[in-house]
């Protein structure tokens, strides 16, 4: 092959966007015929297969991205298989000599990327990677002693003090035409053949009603949020019945929205003076960064207790019926049930309710947090390899900077406080809709035949959890 036949290749992964996509922009600037590929990799060692809701999202996100690439003169090639092998095959099919991607931070993914980089170097090819999905890459934020952070507040303080957040890149105006050696485009898979969408039964109706996957949908969410709820975020974020949060999480998860873009738009809109509530929102983005910081330092966060002493905690094995009652929103506690049904219907759950529903599972039912983490992994559209386990471990008390074990969310107190009129409960637990604002939080007192009795008593199950924790502490002391 003559050097004039050399082409380039962009490998998109969790960065399904044209805006602020350094890998894509750099490849576009090079000007060589360009292959843009997404690889569905369910085979590389340790890569966690996507859950059902995330697969639904991925399908629609890829469809949207494909349309955007075509509008710029390119196209999206779809391939399936172990990623490193697939890249090597594509290199020989397209004559690619330059490879571009944005970095990932999970161990299995880093291992694959490192293997591709080493192969490229061995073969005289050039592979370049970029920072795109985290504002602060994990290895750049270190404690005074040079290690990773274990506590959020100093982590975030160091992030903000030590690093400038770069401006986002504008999307490329146009893209080089696809690499087509000898006039032939490489063959790709048909998106439908991946069967990412649920069929028989198709449970995705509520997801489709709620979300607009893809870059346009992400931008709409950001604009709506900054134009309204952002300035009252400190209060609004606690009210599950209100649209008080950004709902950007799945867009950030799939990289349809760059955190650099969010940062920039905040600065632009509030250039005169940043409201305190917007600062709180920014620190929530910081929690996302912190979770990745934790995962980078603890690659097995989804399967191993961050605090090893929890290996001896006496989790109880749940009966199938109890587990299903939690999963399906039939625990008899309206806030937990509303949350679990919101999750099932829409693929998302409000953060305050996530904490209450998770606490109920790991504390009132004493189930191992990994059971809940897996269910969320399968059902959340924003299921994230770092944020999901980190938050489950936070609730369980086994994690970094975790909520103390003795903090047990009381779902009745929580719903009285944050859903006082019962609007959220009524929306997701319609059997309770006729109860007034006082009765709806404790429906067993009113007696609603269609609604289940409480699965466990709150005071007793709380005591049981505290005793189990005390035994763990005693065993450490002894
Ligand atoms: P906003 O309040 O608008 O926050 C803006 C962004 O900040 C979010 O989109 C998200 O990217 C980030 N963020 C906010 N809170 C957190 C947090 N506690 N940890 C990490 N990032 C945060 N979030 C996920 O993105 N994926 C998950 O798989 C996930 N699993 C969770 C499991 C449990 C048990 C709990 C308690 C929380 C979990 N979260 C997870 C965190 C949080 O609930 C969601 O990020 C948030 O509800 C998303 O809604 P939003 O985009 O409107 O958030």
Coordinates of C-alpha atoms and ligand atoms in Angstrom, one line a residue:
X1 CA 0.0 0.0 0.0
X2 CA 1.4 3.4 -0.8
X3 CA 1.5 6.1 1.9
X4 CA -1.2 8.0 0.0
X5 CA -3.6 5.1 0.7
X6 CA -3.3 5.5 4.5
X7 CA -6.5 6.2 6.2
X8 CA -7.5 7.0 9.8
X9 CA -9.9 5.5 12.3
X10 CA -12.0 6.9 15.2
X11 CA -13.2 4.4 17.7
X12 CA -16.2 5.7 19.6
X13 CA -17.2 4.1 22.9
X14 CA -18.7 6.0 25.8
X15 CA -18.6 9.3 23.8
X16 CA -21.5 9.1 21.4
X17 CA -21.4 12.7 20.3
X18 CA -19.9 15.1 17.8
X19 CA -19.7 18.0 20.2
X20 CA -16.5 18.3 22.3
X21 CA -15.2 15.0 20.9
X22 CA -11.4 15.5 20.8
X23 CA -10.7 12.2 19.1
X24 CA -13.2 13.0 16.3
X25 CA -12.0 16.5 15.9
X26 CA -8.3 15.5 15.7
X27 CA -9.1 12.9 13.1
X28 CA -11.2 15.4 11.1
X29 CA -8.3 17.8 11.2
X30 CA -5.9 15.2 9.8
X31 CA -8.1 15.1 6.7
X32 CA -7.5 11.5 5.7
X33 CA -10.4 9.2 4.7
X34 CA -11.9 8.3 8.0
X35 CA -13.6 5.2 9.4
X36 CA -15.8 5.9 12.4
X37 CA -16.6 2.7 14.3
X38 CA -18.5 1.6 17.3
X39 CA -17.8 -1.9 18.5
X40 CA -20.2 -3.9 20.6
X41 CA -17.7 -5.8 22.8
X42 CA -19.3 -8.4 25.1
X43 CA -16.3 -10.7 24.9
X44 CA -13.2 -9.0 26.1
X45 CA -12.2 -10.2 29.6
X46 CA -13.9 -8.5 32.4
X47 CA -16.0 -6.1 30.3
X48 CA -19.4 -5.9 32.0
X49 CA -22.3 -6.7 29.6
X50 CA -24.8 -3.9 29.5
X51 CA -28.1 -4.3 31.3
X52 CA -31.5 -4.3 29.5
X53 CA -32.3 -0.6 29.9
X54 CA -28.8 0.5 28.9
X55 CA -29.1 -1.7 25.8
X56 CA -32.3 0.1 24.8
X57 CA -30.6 3.4 25.3
X58 CA -27.5 2.4 23.3
X59 CA -29.7 1.3 20.3
X60 CA -31.3 4.7 20.1
X61 CA -28.1 6.6 20.8
X62 CA -26.3 4.9 18.0
X63 CA -29.2 5.5 15.6
X64 CA -29.1 9.2 16.5
X65 CA -25.3 9.4 16.1
X66 CA -25.4 7.6 12.8
X67 CA -27.7 10.3 11.5
X68 CA -25.5 13.1 12.8
X69 CA -22.4 11.6 11.2
X70 CA -24.1 11.2 7.9
X71 CA -25.2 14.8 7.9
X72 CA -21.5 15.7 8.2
X73 CA -20.4 13.5 5.3
X74 CA -19.3 10.5 7.3
X75 CA -21.0 7.3 8.5
X76 CA -21.0 5.1 11.5
X77 CA -19.7 1.6 11.0
X78 CA -21.0 -1.0 13.5
X79 CA -19.0 -4.1 14.4
X80 CA -19.4 -6.7 17.1
X81 CA -16.7 -8.8 18.8
X82 CA -13.6 -8.5 21.0
X83 CA -12.5 -4.9 20.4
X84 CA -8.8 -5.4 20.1
X85 CA -9.2 -8.1 17.4
X86 CA -11.9 -6.0 15.6
X87 CA -9.6 -3.0 15.4
X88 CA -6.8 -5.1 14.0
X89 CA -9.1 -6.5 11.4
X90 CA -10.4 -3.1 10.5
X91 CA -6.9 -1.7 10.2
X92 CA -6.1 -4.3 7.5
X93 CA -9.4 -3.8 5.7
X94 CA -9.2 0.0 5.6
X95 CA -5.5 0.7 5.6
X96 CA -5.8 2.7 8.8
X97 CA -2.5 4.1 10.0
X98 CA -3.9 6.6 12.6
X99 CA -6.2 5.6 15.4
X100 CA -8.0 8.0 17.7
X101 CA -10.1 7.5 20.7
X102 CA -11.2 9.1 24.0
X103 CA -10.0 7.5 27.1
X104 CA -11.9 5.1 29.4
X105 CA -11.1 4.4 33.0
X106 CA -12.3 0.9 34.0
X107 CA -9.6 -1.7 34.2
X108 CA -10.9 -4.2 31.6
X109 CA -11.4 -1.3 29.1
X110 CA -8.0 0.2 29.9
X111 CA -6.4 -3.2 29.3
X112 CA -8.0 -3.5 25.9
X113 CA -6.9 0.1 25.0
X114 CA -3.4 -0.6 26.1
X115 CA -3.2 -3.7 24.0
X116 CA -4.4 -1.8 20.9
X117 CA -1.8 0.9 21.6
X118 CA 1.0 -1.6 22.0
X119 CA 0.0 -3.4 18.8
X120 CA -0.1 0.0 16.9
X121 CA 3.4 0.9 18.2
X122 CA 4.8 -2.5 17.3
X123 CA 3.5 -2.0 13.7
X124 CA 4.6 1.5 13.2
X125 CA 1.1 2.9 13.4
X126 CA -0.1 5.8 15.5
X127 CA -2.7 5.6 18.2
X128 CA -3.7 8.8 20.1
X129 CA -6.0 9.0 23.0
X130 CA -7.7 12.1 24.6
X131 CA -9.4 13.3 27.8
X132 CA -13.1 13.7 27.0
X133 CA -15.4 12.2 29.6
X134 CA -14.0 13.3 32.9
X135 CA -13.1 16.8 33.9
X136 CA -10.3 15.5 36.1
X137 CA -8.6 12.3 35.1
X138 CA -8.2 10.0 38.1
X139 CA -4.4 9.9 38.2
X140 CA -4.1 13.7 38.1
X141 CA -5.8 14.2 41.5
X142 CA -3.7 13.0 44.3
X143 CA -3.6 13.4 48.1
X144 CA -0.6 15.1 49.7
X145 CA 0.8 11.6 50.3
X146 CA 0.5 10.8 46.6
X147 CA -2.4 8.4 46.8
X148 CA -6.0 8.4 45.6
X149 CA -8.6 10.2 47.6
X150 CA -11.0 8.4 49.9
X151 CA -13.2 11.3 50.9
X152 CA -15.2 13.5 48.6
X153 CA -14.8 17.0 50.0
X154 CA -10.9 17.2 49.9
X155 CA -11.0 15.4 46.5
X156 CA -13.3 18.0 45.0
X157 CA -11.4 20.9 46.7
X158 CA -8.2 19.6 45.1
X159 CA -9.9 19.3 41.7
X160 CA -11.2 22.8 41.8
X161 CA -8.0 24.3 43.1
X162 CA -5.5 22.6 41.0
X163 CA -6.9 22.3 37.5
X164 CA -8.3 24.6 34.8
X165 CA -11.3 23.0 33.1
X166 CA -10.6 23.4 29.4
X167 CA -13.2 24.8 27.0
X168 CA -15.2 22.3 25.0
X169 CA -14.5 21.9 21.3
X170 CA -17.1 22.8 18.8
X171 CA -18.4 19.9 16.6
X172 CA -16.4 19.5 13.4
X173 CA -18.0 21.4 10.5
X174 CA -17.6 18.5 8.2
X175 CA -16.0 15.1 8.4
X176 CA -13.7 13.4 5.8
X177 CA -15.4 10.9 3.7
X178 CA -15.4 7.3 4.9
X179 CA -12.4 5.2 4.2
X180 CA -13.2 3.0 1.1
X181 CA -10.1 1.3 -0.1
X182 CA -10.5 0.4 -3.8
X183 CA -13.8 2.1 -3.8
X184 CA -15.4 -0.4 -1.3
X185 CA -16.7 0.6 2.1
X186 CA -16.0 -1.9 4.9
X187 CA -19.1 -3.9 5.7
X188 CA -20.8 -3.3 9.0
X189 CA -23.6 -4.8 11.0
X190 CA -27.1 -3.7 10.8
X191 CA -28.1 -2.1 14.2
X192 CA -31.3 -4.1 14.4
X193 CA -29.3 -7.3 14.1
X194 CA -27.7 -6.6 17.5
X195 CA -31.2 -7.0 19.1
X196 CA -30.6 -4.4 21.8
X197 CA -34.3 -3.5 22.0
X198 CA -36.5 -5.7 24.1
X199 CA -39.0 -7.9 22.3
X200 CA -41.6 -10.3 23.7
X201 CA -42.3 -8.6 25.9
X202 CA -41.4 -5.1 24.8
X203 CA -41.2 -3.3 28.2
X204 CA -39.7 -0.1 26.7
X205 CA -42.8 2.0 26.2
X206 CA -42.3 4.0 29.4
X207 CA -38.6 4.6 28.5
X208 CA -39.6 5.9 25.1
X209 CA -42.1 8.2 26.6
X210 CA -39.6 9.6 29.0
X211 CA -36.3 10.0 27.1
X212 CA -34.8 11.3 23.9
X213 CA -31.5 9.4 23.6
X214 CA -28.8 11.2 21.6
X215 CA -27.0 14.5 21.5
X216 CA -30.1 16.6 20.7
X217 CA -32.0 15.1 23.7
X218 CA -29.0 15.8 25.9
X219 CA -28.8 19.4 24.8
X220 CA -32.5 19.9 25.4
X221 CA -32.2 18.6 28.9
X222 CA -29.2 20.9 29.7
X223 CA -31.0 24.0 28.3
X224 CA -34.2 23.3 30.1
X225 CA -32.4 22.7 33.4
X226 CA -30.2 25.8 33.2
X227 CA -33.2 27.9 32.2
X228 CA -35.3 26.8 35.2
X229 CA -34.6 24.3 37.9
X230 CA -30.8 25.1 38.2
X231 CA -31.2 28.2 40.3
X232 CA -33.3 26.4 42.9
X233 CA -31.4 23.1 42.7
X234 CA -30.5 23.0 46.4
X235 CA -34.1 22.6 47.3
X236 CA -35.6 21.2 44.1
X237 CA -33.2 18.2 43.9
X238 CA -34.8 16.7 47.0
X239 CA -38.3 16.7 45.8
X240 CA -39.0 13.5 43.8
X241 CA -42.3 14.7 42.5
X242 CA -40.8 17.8 40.9
X243 CA -38.4 18.1 37.9
X244 CA -35.8 19.7 40.1
X245 CA -32.7 17.9 38.7
X246 CA -31.1 17.9 35.3
X247 CA -31.8 14.2 34.3
X248 CA -28.6 14.4 32.4
X249 CA -27.3 11.1 33.9
X250 CA -27.9 8.7 30.9
X251 CA -26.7 11.4 28.5
X252 CA -23.5 11.7 30.5
X253 CA -23.2 7.9 30.9
X254 CA -23.2 7.4 27.2
X255 CA -21.1 10.5 26.5
X256 CA -23.8 12.2 24.5
X257 CA -23.1 15.2 26.6
X258 CA -19.6 16.2 27.5
X259 CA -19.0 17.3 31.1
X260 CA -16.8 20.1 29.7
X261 CA -19.8 21.4 27.8
X262 CA -22.0 21.3 30.9
X263 CA -19.2 23.2 32.8
X264 CA -18.9 25.8 30.0
X265 CA -22.7 26.4 29.7
X266 CA -23.0 26.9 33.4
X267 CA -20.2 29.5 33.3
X268 CA -21.7 31.2 30.3
X269 CA -25.2 31.4 31.7
X270 CA -24.1 32.5 35.2
X271 CA -21.2 34.7 34.1
X272 CA -22.3 37.6 36.3
X273 CA -22.6 35.6 39.5
X274 CA -22.9 31.9 40.1
X275 CA -25.9 31.1 42.4
X276 CA -25.0 28.9 45.4
X277 CA -27.5 26.3 44.1
X278 CA -25.6 26.0 40.8
X279 CA -22.4 25.4 42.8
X280 CA -24.2 22.5 44.5
X281 CA -25.1 21.1 41.1
X282 CA -21.5 21.4 40.0
X283 CA -20.4 19.4 43.1
X284 CA -22.9 16.6 42.0
X285 CA -20.9 16.5 38.8
X286 CA -18.0 16.2 41.2
X287 CA -19.5 13.1 42.7
X288 CA -19.5 11.5 39.3
X289 CA -15.8 12.3 39.0
X290 CA -15.2 11.0 42.5
X291 CA -16.9 7.7 41.7
X292 CA -14.6 7.2 38.7
X293 CA -11.6 8.2 40.8
X294 CA -12.7 5.4 43.2
X295 CA -13.2 2.8 40.5
X296 CA -9.8 3.6 38.9
X297 CA -8.1 2.9 42.2
X298 CA -10.4 0.0 43.1
X299 CA -11.2 -1.8 39.8
X300 CA -13.4 -4.4 41.6
X301 CA -15.7 -1.9 43.2
X302 CA -18.8 -3.6 41.8
X303 CA -18.0 -7.0 43.4
X304 CA -15.8 -6.3 46.5
X305 CA -16.4 -4.3 49.6
X306 CA -14.3 -1.2 49.5
X307 CA -13.9 -1.5 53.3
X308 CA -12.7 -5.1 53.6
X309 CA -14.1 -5.5 57.2
X310 CA -17.6 -5.7 55.5
X311 CA -16.5 -9.1 54.1
X312 CA -17.6 -10.4 57.5
X313 CA -21.0 -8.6 57.6
X314 CA -23.9 -11.0 58.1
X315 CA -26.0 -10.3 55.1
X316 CA -29.2 -12.4 55.0
X317 CA -30.2 -14.4 52.0
X318 CA -33.5 -13.1 50.7
X319 CA -36.3 -15.3 49.7
X320 CA -37.4 -15.0 46.1
X321 CA -40.7 -13.4 47.1
X322 CA -39.1 -10.8 49.3
X323 CA -36.6 -9.9 46.5
X324 CA -39.4 -9.7 44.0
X325 CA -41.4 -7.5 46.3
X326 CA -38.5 -5.0 46.4
X327 CA -37.8 -5.3 42.7
X328 CA -41.4 -4.8 41.7
X329 CA -42.4 -2.2 44.2
X330 CA -44.6 -4.2 46.5
X331 CA -42.8 -3.8 49.9
X332 CA -45.8 -2.0 51.4
X333 CA -43.7 1.2 51.9
X334 CA -45.0 3.8 49.4
X335 CA -41.8 5.7 48.8
X336 CA -39.8 2.5 48.2
X337 CA -42.5 1.2 45.9
X338 CA -43.0 4.4 44.0
X339 CA -39.2 4.5 43.4
X340 CA -38.9 0.9 42.3
X341 CA -41.9 1.3 39.9
X342 CA -40.5 4.6 38.5
X343 CA -37.3 2.7 37.8
X344 CA -39.1 -0.1 36.1
X345 CA -41.3 2.2 34.0
X346 CA -38.8 4.9 33.1
X347 CA -35.4 3.4 33.6
X348 CA -34.5 6.2 36.1
X349 CA -35.2 6.9 39.8
X350 CA -34.9 10.1 41.7
X351 CA -31.7 10.3 43.7
X352 CA -33.3 10.7 47.1
X353 CA -35.5 7.7 46.4
X354 CA -32.6 5.7 45.2
X355 CA -31.0 6.2 48.6
X356 CA -34.2 5.2 50.4
X357 CA -34.9 2.2 48.2
X358 CA -31.3 1.0 48.5
X359 CA -31.2 1.6 52.3
X360 CA -34.4 -0.4 52.6
X361 CA -32.9 -3.4 50.8
X362 CA -29.5 -3.4 52.5
X363 CA -30.7 -2.4 56.0
X364 CA -34.3 -3.2 56.6
X365 CA -34.0 -6.5 54.6
X366 CA -30.3 -7.0 55.3
X367 CA -29.6 -8.1 51.7
X368 CA -26.1 -7.9 50.3
X369 CA -25.7 -4.6 48.4
X370 CA -24.5 -6.5 45.3
X371 CA -28.0 -7.8 44.8
X372 CA -29.4 -4.3 44.5
X373 CA -26.4 -3.1 42.5
X374 CA -27.1 -5.8 39.9
X375 CA -30.8 -5.0 39.7
X376 CA -30.1 -1.3 39.2
X377 CA -27.4 -2.2 36.6
X378 CA -30.1 -4.1 34.6
X379 CA -32.9 -1.5 34.9
X380 CA -31.3 2.0 35.0
X381 CA -30.7 3.8 31.7
X382 CA -27.9 5.6 33.4
X383 CA -26.3 2.4 34.9
X384 CA -22.7 3.4 35.3
X385 CA -19.8 1.2 36.0
X386 CA -18.5 3.6 38.6
X387 CA -21.5 5.5 40.0
X388 CA -23.7 2.5 40.6
X389 CA -21.4 0.4 42.8
X390 CA -19.9 3.5 44.5
X391 CA -23.3 4.7 45.5
X392 CA -24.5 1.2 46.6
X393 CA -21.5 0.9 48.8
X394 CA -22.1 4.4 50.1
X395 CA -25.6 3.4 51.2
X396 CA -24.4 0.1 52.5
X397 CA -21.7 1.7 54.6
X398 CA -19.0 -0.5 53.0
X399 CA -17.8 2.2 50.7
X400 CA -15.5 5.2 50.5
X401 CA -16.8 8.3 52.4
X402 CA -19.8 6.2 53.1
X403 CA -23.0 7.1 54.9
X404 CA -22.5 5.7 58.4
X405 CA -24.0 2.3 58.8
X406 CA -26.3 3.4 61.6
X407 CA -27.9 6.0 59.2
X408 CA -31.0 4.0 58.1
X409 CA -33.4 5.9 55.9
X410 CA -36.9 5.8 57.2
X411 CA -39.1 5.6 54.1
X412 CA -42.1 7.1 55.9
X413 CA -40.3 10.0 57.4
X414 CA -38.6 10.6 54.0
X415 CA -41.8 10.7 52.0
X416 CA -43.5 12.9 54.6
X417 CA -40.7 15.3 54.4
X418 CA -39.9 15.3 50.6
X419 CA -43.3 14.4 49.1
X420 CA -45.5 15.9 51.7
X421 CA -48.6 16.2 49.5
X422 CA -48.0 12.7 48.0
X423 CA -47.8 13.8 44.4
X424 CA -44.9 11.4 43.6
X425 CA -46.5 8.5 45.5
X426 CA -49.8 9.0 43.6
X427 CA -48.1 9.1 40.3
X428 CA -46.3 5.8 40.7
X429 CA -48.5 3.9 43.2
X430 CA -52.0 4.6 41.7
X431 CA -53.7 2.2 44.2
X432 CA -53.0 4.9 46.8
X433 CA -54.2 7.9 44.8
X434 CA -57.5 8.3 46.7
X435 CA -55.7 8.6 50.1
X436 CA -55.2 12.1 51.5
X437 CA -51.8 13.8 52.1
X438 CA -51.7 12.5 55.6
X439 CA -52.8 8.9 55.1
X440 CA -50.9 8.2 52.0
X441 CA -47.5 7.8 53.8
X442 CA -48.8 5.0 56.0
X443 CA -51.5 3.2 53.9
X444 CA -51.7 0.2 56.3
X445 CA -53.5 2.4 58.8
X446 CA -56.2 3.3 56.2
X447 CA -56.4 -0.3 54.9
X448 CA -56.1 -0.4 51.1
X449 CA -57.0 -3.9 49.9
X450 CA -55.1 -3.6 46.6
X451 CA -51.9 -2.5 48.3
X452 CA -49.6 -5.0 50.1
X453 CA -49.1 -4.9 53.9
X454 CA -45.5 -3.9 55.0
X455 CA -43.0 -6.6 54.2
X456 CA -41.1 -5.9 57.5
X457 CA -41.7 -3.7 60.5
X458 CA -39.5 -0.6 60.4
X459 CA -38.4 -0.4 64.1
X460 CA -37.7 -4.1 64.3
X461 CA -35.8 -4.4 61.1
X462 CA -33.8 -1.3 62.0
X463 CA -32.8 -2.9 65.3
X464 CA -31.8 -6.1 63.5
X465 CA -29.6 -4.1 61.2
X466 CA -28.0 -2.2 64.0
X467 CA -27.3 -5.4 65.9
X468 CA -25.7 -7.0 62.9
X469 CA -23.5 -3.9 62.5
X470 CA -22.6 -4.0 66.2
X471 CA -21.5 -7.6 65.9
X472 CA -19.3 -6.6 63.0
X473 CA -17.7 -3.8 65.1
X474 CA -17.3 -6.2 68.1
X475 CA -15.6 -8.8 65.9
X476 CA -13.1 -6.2 64.7
X477 CA -12.4 -5.0 68.2
X478 CA -11.9 -8.6 69.4
Ligands
LIG1 P1 -28.6 15.7 38.9 O1 -29.0 15.9 40.3 O2 -29.0 16.7 37.9 O3 -27.0 15.7 38.9 C1 -26.2 16.0 37.8 C2 -25.2 14.9 37.4 O4 -24.3 14.7 38.5 C3 -25.9 13.5 37.3 O5 -26.4 13.4 36.0 C4 -24.8 12.6 37.5 O6 -24.0 12.4 36.4 C5 -24.0 13.3 38.6 N1 -24.4 12.8 40.0 C6 -25.4 13.3 40.8 N2 -25.4 12.6 41.9 C7 -24.5 11.7 41.9 C8 -24.0 10.7 42.7 N3 -24.5 10.5 44.0 N4 -23.0 9.9 42.3 C9 -22.4 10.0 41.1 N5 -22.8 11.0 40.2 C10 -23.8 11.8 40.6 N6 -25.8 7.8 39.0 C11 -25.5 7.4 37.7 O7 -25.2 8.2 36.9 N7 -25.5 6.0 37.4 C12 -25.8 5.1 38.3 O8 -25.7 3.9 38.0 C13 -26.2 5.5 39.6 N8 -26.6 4.5 40.5 C14 -26.9 4.9 41.8 C15 -27.3 4.0 42.7 C16 -27.7 4.4 44.0 C17 -28.1 3.3 45.0 C18 -27.7 5.7 44.3 C19 -28.1 6.2 45.7 C20 -27.4 6.7 43.4 C21 -27.0 6.3 42.1 N9 -26.6 7.3 41.2 C22 -26.2 6.9 39.9 C23 -26.4 8.7 41.5 C24 -27.6 9.6 41.3 O9 -28.8 9.0 41.9 C25 -27.9 9.9 39.8 O10 -26.7 10.4 39.2 C26 -28.9 11.0 39.7 O11 -30.1 10.7 40.3 C27 -29.2 11.3 38.2 O12 -30.2 12.2 38.0 P2 -29.9 13.6 37.4 O13 -29.1 13.5 36.2 O14 -31.1 14.4 37.3 O15 -28.9 14.2 38.5

